Amino acid sequence: MAPPKLDISGWFECLCDQPITDYGHQAYGHDGCYALIWPERRQGNLADMTTRLVQIGKCARMAPAQPGQAIQTSDWLCGVLSQKRDQFIRQIQALGGHWQISFIFKTPVLREPTANATIRERHSYLQNLRRSLETANAPLKPFLSDIKSSIVAVTAPQQSGLGRAKRHILVERAQLNRVLDRWVEQFQRDAKASVVGPLPPFAFAKAVIA
């Protein structure tokens, strides 16, 4: 029987003063680069992991792993940390100390093409989807323009489900309160959109382990 897999939560360039195990994680490292893992297979869900990473991110520079990444043994993980240390460090330096804020907004509900749809029907659907995303995202544009100086990176609007779309921004820790305060002032009362976060920057993290 294969050993249980270990779910990876994130990467650290160094450990914070408070022991990582206080947050229900364990850390394995090589030459100052650490991987944060669940002590057992799937200790909770993504929401639990996100909450813990937010807590840890308040006292250490870290970058989250892609949700669902897992390895077989801690020895194998230490080997990967040795081989890909520079890639991990670059991602930590790019994302460490940053938070993700996600915007969820309503879009028209479009009927997806059937399996027998023609090329023209599929093309028409994609055009309508693009237009609906642009229209639904329009109210966000003035807000994003207003906080432009606080944004490190931003994703394009993406369909998130029937009648819903999402967009993510990356902000520095020091700018987080300013961004959220401006949201409350300008947009909070609009029932067509909502904000989620702060979150670890999952939307901006790249998978280093396939």
mmCIF file of C-alpha atoms in Angstrom:
data_model
loop_
_atom_site.group_PDB
_atom_site.id
_atom_site.type_symbol
_atom_site.label_atom_id
_atom_site.label_comp_id
_atom_site.label_asym_id
_atom_site.label_seq_id
_atom_site.Cartn_x
_atom_site.Cartn_y
_atom_site.Cartn_z
ATOM 1 C CA MET A 1 0.000 0.000 0.000
ATOM 2 C CA ALA A 2 1.319 3.440 -0.924
ATOM 3 C CA PRO A 3 2.040 5.823 1.968
ATOM 4 C CA PRO A 4 -0.491 8.617 2.556
ATOM 5 C CA LYS A 5 0.171 11.762 0.588
ATOM 6 C CA LEU A 6 1.093 15.001 2.333
ATOM 7 C CA ASP A 7 -0.770 18.092 1.198
ATOM 8 C CA ILE A 8 1.428 21.138 0.667
ATOM 9 C CA SER A 9 0.034 24.453 1.886
ATOM 10 C CA GLY A 10 2.794 26.931 1.071
ATOM 11 C CA TRP A 11 6.450 27.930 0.938
ATOM 12 C CA PHE A 12 8.618 29.952 3.349
ATOM 13 C CA GLU A 13 12.001 31.567 2.931
ATOM 14 C CA CYS A 14 12.380 31.398 6.715
ATOM 15 C CA LEU A 15 10.247 30.313 9.659
ATOM 16 C CA CYS A 16 8.438 32.869 11.787
ATOM 17 C CA ASP A 17 9.184 33.192 15.508
ATOM 18 C CA GLN A 18 6.051 31.312 16.524
ATOM 19 C CA PRO A 19 6.274 27.545 15.837
ATOM 20 C CA ILE A 20 4.438 26.537 12.673
ATOM 21 C CA THR A 21 3.017 23.495 14.447
ATOM 22 C CA ASP A 22 0.889 25.889 16.525
ATOM 23 C CA TYR A 23 -1.198 26.319 13.384
ATOM 24 C CA GLY A 24 -1.569 22.584 12.762
ATOM 25 C CA HIS A 25 1.175 22.408 10.121
ATOM 26 C CA GLN A 26 4.644 20.906 9.883
ATOM 27 C CA ALA A 27 7.604 22.410 8.033
ATOM 28 C CA TYR A 28 10.323 20.662 6.037
ATOM 29 C CA GLY A 29 13.211 22.644 4.630
ATOM 30 C CA HIS A 30 16.533 22.890 2.868
ATOM 31 C CA ASP A 31 18.983 25.800 3.050
ATOM 32 C CA GLY A 32 16.482 28.319 4.410
ATOM 33 C CA CYS A 33 13.617 27.329 2.107
ATOM 34 C CA TYR A 34 10.707 25.559 3.782
ATOM 35 C CA ALA A 35 7.589 23.750 2.639
ATOM 36 C CA LEU A 36 4.533 23.874 4.852
ATOM 37 C CA ILE A 37 2.427 20.690 4.892
ATOM 38 C CA TRP A 38 -0.573 19.246 6.658
ATOM 39 C CA PRO A 39 0.598 16.708 9.259
ATOM 40 C CA GLU A 40 -1.842 14.118 7.877
ATOM 41 C CA ARG A 41 -3.776 13.650 4.661
ATOM 42 C CA ARG A 42 -6.394 16.382 4.188
ATOM 43 C CA GLN A 43 -6.746 17.800 7.664
ATOM 44 C CA GLY A 44 -9.782 19.927 6.866
ATOM 45 C CA ASN A 45 -10.821 21.699 3.679
ATOM 46 C CA LEU A 46 -9.546 24.597 1.588
ATOM 47 C CA ALA A 47 -11.357 27.110 3.803
ATOM 48 C CA ASP A 48 -9.548 25.741 6.867
ATOM 49 C CA MET A 49 -6.200 25.907 5.092
ATOM 50 C CA THR A 50 -6.876 29.447 3.886
ATOM 51 C CA THR A 51 -7.696 30.617 7.410
ATOM 52 C CA ARG A 52 -4.484 29.144 8.778
ATOM 53 C CA LEU A 53 -2.366 30.582 5.966
ATOM 54 C CA VAL A 54 -3.827 34.027 6.634
ATOM 55 C CA GLN A 55 -2.844 33.671 10.304
ATOM 56 C CA ILE A 56 0.672 32.543 9.401
ATOM 57 C CA GLY A 57 1.018 35.229 6.724
ATOM 58 C CA LYS A 58 0.604 37.921 9.373
ATOM 59 C CA CYS A 59 3.941 36.993 10.939
ATOM 60 C CA ALA A 60 5.998 35.509 8.114
ATOM 61 C CA ARG A 61 6.742 35.997 4.432
ATOM 62 C CA MET A 62 5.190 33.151 2.508
ATOM 63 C CA ALA A 63 3.722 32.068 -0.801
ATOM 64 C CA PRO A 64 0.856 29.555 -0.983
ATOM 65 C CA ALA A 65 1.125 26.358 -2.958
ATOM 66 C CA GLN A 66 -1.482 25.572 -5.564
ATOM 67 C CA PRO A 67 -4.456 23.899 -3.807
ATOM 68 C CA GLY A 68 -4.320 20.144 -4.252
ATOM 69 C CA GLN A 69 -0.552 19.794 -4.574
ATOM 70 C CA ALA A 70 0.698 16.773 -2.648
ATOM 71 C CA ILE A 71 3.804 14.608 -2.255
ATOM 72 C CA GLN A 72 4.353 11.035 -1.070
ATOM 73 C CA THR A 73 7.103 11.402 1.533
ATOM 74 C CA SER A 74 8.928 14.126 3.435
ATOM 75 C CA ASP A 75 12.273 12.813 2.113
ATOM 76 C CA TRP A 76 11.084 13.321 -1.457
ATOM 77 C CA LEU A 77 9.911 16.826 -0.569
ATOM 78 C CA CYS A 78 13.293 17.766 0.888
ATOM 79 C CA GLY A 79 14.894 16.601 -2.342
ATOM 80 C CA VAL A 80 12.582 18.826 -4.372
ATOM 81 C CA LEU A 81 13.355 21.782 -2.103
ATOM 82 C CA SER A 82 17.034 21.216 -2.781
ATOM 83 C CA GLN A 83 16.601 20.952 -6.565
ATOM 84 C CA LYS A 84 14.107 23.795 -7.016
ATOM 85 C CA ARG A 85 15.088 26.096 -4.177
ATOM 86 C CA ASP A 86 15.664 29.111 -6.443
ATOM 87 C CA GLN A 87 12.209 28.758 -8.033
ATOM 88 C CA PHE A 88 10.545 28.596 -4.622
ATOM 89 C CA ILE A 89 12.506 31.606 -3.352
ATOM 90 C CA ARG A 90 11.542 33.678 -6.397
ATOM 91 C CA GLN A 91 7.872 32.956 -5.805
ATOM 92 C CA ILE A 92 8.145 33.726 -2.092
ATOM 93 C CA GLN A 93 9.857 37.026 -2.856
ATOM 94 C CA ALA A 94 7.217 37.909 -5.453
ATOM 95 C CA LEU A 95 4.203 37.021 -3.290
ATOM 96 C CA GLY A 96 5.463 37.249 0.286
ATOM 97 C CA GLY A 97 3.761 40.011 2.249
ATOM 98 C CA HIS A 98 0.950 40.317 -0.304
ATOM 99 C CA TRP A 99 -2.751 39.531 -0.014
ATOM 100 C CA GLN A 100 -5.334 38.594 -2.598
ATOM 101 C CA ILE A 101 -8.721 40.265 -2.705
ATOM 102 C CA SER A 102 -11.361 38.613 -4.897
ATOM 103 C CA PHE A 103 -14.402 40.284 -6.394
ATOM 104 C CA ILE A 104 -17.476 38.221 -7.226
ATOM 105 C CA PHE A 105 -20.039 39.895 -9.499
ATOM 106 C CA LYS A 106 -23.218 38.911 -11.278
ATOM 107 C CA THR A 107 -23.395 38.192 -14.998
ATOM 108 C CA PRO A 108 -26.215 37.223 -17.341
ATOM 109 C CA VAL A 109 -26.922 33.496 -17.386
ATOM 110 C CA LEU A 110 -25.993 32.151 -20.811
ATOM 111 C CA ARG A 111 -26.956 28.728 -22.108
ATOM 112 C CA GLU A 112 -23.817 26.776 -22.938
ATOM 113 C CA PRO A 113 -23.555 25.097 -26.353
ATOM 114 C CA THR A 114 -24.666 21.492 -26.513
ATOM 115 C CA ALA A 115 -22.357 18.677 -27.579
ATOM 116 C CA ASN A 116 -23.893 18.879 -31.063
ATOM 117 C CA ALA A 117 -23.505 22.649 -31.423
ATOM 118 C CA THR A 118 -22.024 23.994 -34.643
ATOM 119 C CA ILE A 119 -18.784 25.943 -34.807
ATOM 120 C CA ARG A 120 -20.808 29.109 -35.456
ATOM 121 C CA GLU A 121 -22.955 28.475 -32.360
ATOM 122 C CA ARG A 122 -19.884 27.906 -30.219
ATOM 123 C CA HIS A 123 -18.247 31.055 -31.582
ATOM 124 C CA SER A 124 -21.409 33.048 -30.897
ATOM 125 C CA TYR A 125 -21.522 31.744 -27.336
ATOM 126 C CA LEU A 126 -17.927 32.802 -26.679
ATOM 127 C CA GLN A 127 -18.626 36.270 -28.076
ATOM 128 C CA ASN A 128 -21.717 36.649 -25.882
ATOM 129 C CA LEU A 129 -19.763 35.408 -22.863
ATOM 130 C CA ARG A 130 -17.019 37.946 -23.475
ATOM 131 C CA ARG A 131 -19.546 40.762 -23.816
ATOM 132 C CA SER A 132 -21.405 39.735 -20.661
ATOM 133 C CA LEU A 133 -18.156 39.667 -18.676
ATOM 134 C CA GLU A 134 -17.206 43.118 -19.927
ATOM 135 C CA THR A 135 -20.655 44.531 -19.112
ATOM 136 C CA ALA A 136 -20.818 42.985 -15.646
ATOM 137 C CA ASN A 137 -17.238 44.076 -14.867
ATOM 138 C CA ALA A 138 -17.886 47.691 -15.892
ATOM 139 C CA PRO A 139 -18.926 48.908 -12.382
ATOM 140 C CA LEU A 140 -15.611 47.641 -11.002
ATOM 141 C CA LYS A 141 -13.487 49.686 -13.391
ATOM 142 C CA PRO A 142 -13.825 53.066 -11.587
ATOM 143 C CA PHE A 143 -13.032 51.403 -8.273
ATOM 144 C CA LEU A 144 -9.960 49.603 -9.649
ATOM 145 C CA SER A 145 -8.812 52.854 -11.242
ATOM 146 C CA ASP A 146 -9.185 54.663 -7.916
ATOM 147 C CA ILE A 147 -6.976 52.142 -6.080
ATOM 148 C CA LYS A 148 -4.563 51.642 -8.989
ATOM 149 C CA SER A 149 -1.558 52.789 -6.967
ATOM 150 C CA SER A 150 -2.264 50.060 -4.377
ATOM 151 C CA ILE A 151 -2.571 47.189 -6.882
ATOM 152 C CA VAL A 152 0.466 45.013 -7.581
ATOM 153 C CA ALA A 153 -1.301 42.737 -10.090
ATOM 154 C CA VAL A 154 -4.824 42.092 -11.346
ATOM 155 C CA THR A 155 -6.436 39.219 -13.235
ATOM 156 C CA ALA A 156 -8.879 39.504 -16.116
ATOM 157 C CA PRO A 157 -12.569 38.779 -15.395
ATOM 158 C CA GLN A 158 -13.326 35.049 -15.427
ATOM 159 C CA GLN A 159 -16.595 33.157 -15.423
ATOM 160 C CA SER A 160 -17.030 31.523 -12.020
ATOM 161 C CA GLY A 161 -20.310 29.698 -12.512
ATOM 162 C CA LEU A 162 -23.822 30.313 -13.809
ATOM 163 C CA GLY A 163 -24.549 33.983 -13.354
ATOM 164 C CA ARG A 164 -21.282 34.693 -11.549
ATOM 165 C CA ALA A 165 -17.845 35.971 -12.502
ATOM 166 C CA LYS A 166 -14.711 36.751 -10.517
ATOM 167 C CA ARG A 167 -11.670 38.973 -10.603
ATOM 168 C CA HIS A 168 -8.651 39.037 -8.294
ATOM 169 C CA ILE A 169 -6.200 41.743 -7.279
ATOM 170 C CA LEU A 170 -2.881 41.448 -5.452
ATOM 171 C CA VAL A 171 -2.045 44.135 -2.884
ATOM 172 C CA GLU A 172 0.781 44.724 -0.434
ATOM 173 C CA ARG A 173 -0.014 44.121 3.218
ATOM 174 C CA ALA A 174 0.423 47.825 4.011
ATOM 175 C CA GLN A 175 -2.210 48.772 1.404
ATOM 176 C CA LEU A 176 -4.850 46.238 2.447
ATOM 177 C CA ASN A 177 -6.878 48.464 4.778
ATOM 178 C CA ARG A 178 -6.890 51.334 2.298
ATOM 179 C CA VAL A 179 -8.277 49.096 -0.438
ATOM 180 C CA LEU A 180 -10.968 47.585 1.782
ATOM 181 C CA ASP A 181 -11.955 51.008 3.159
ATOM 182 C CA ARG A 182 -12.355 52.374 -0.362
ATOM 183 C CA TRP A 183 -14.481 49.350 -1.240
ATOM 184 C CA VAL A 184 -16.830 50.039 1.646
ATOM 185 C CA GLU A 185 -17.077 53.712 0.665
ATOM 186 C CA GLN A 186 -17.728 53.169 -3.037
ATOM 187 C CA PHE A 187 -19.148 49.741 -3.663
ATOM 188 C CA GLN A 188 -20.247 47.852 -0.592
ATOM 189 C CA ARG A 189 -23.943 48.659 -0.960
ATOM 190 C CA ASP A 190 -24.152 47.366 -4.517
ATOM 191 C CA ALA A 191 -25.872 43.977 -4.384
ATOM 192 C CA LYS A 192 -24.418 43.031 -7.780
ATOM 193 C CA ALA A 193 -20.900 42.537 -6.440
ATOM 194 C CA SER A 194 -19.153 41.350 -3.287
ATOM 195 C CA VAL A 195 -15.577 41.168 -2.035
ATOM 196 C CA VAL A 196 -13.807 38.139 -0.537
ATOM 197 C CA GLY A 197 -10.578 38.407 1.403
ATOM 198 C CA PRO A 198 -7.941 39.022 2.397
ATOM 199 C CA LEU A 199 -6.788 35.639 1.105
ATOM 200 C CA PRO A 200 -3.398 34.106 0.407
ATOM 201 C CA PRO A 201 -2.558 34.960 -3.243
ATOM 202 C CA PHE A 202 -3.746 31.637 -4.696
ATOM 203 C CA ALA A 203 -4.693 33.205 -8.041
ATOM 204 C CA PHE A 204 -1.135 34.502 -8.494
ATOM 205 C CA ALA A 205 0.806 31.446 -7.276
ATOM 206 C CA LYS A 206 2.462 29.251 -9.888
ATOM 207 C CA ALA A 207 2.760 25.498 -9.532
ATOM 208 C CA VAL A 208 6.418 24.618 -8.963
ATOM 209 C CA ILE A 209 5.646 20.932 -8.396
ATOM 210 C CA ALA A 210 3.632 19.344 -11.213
#
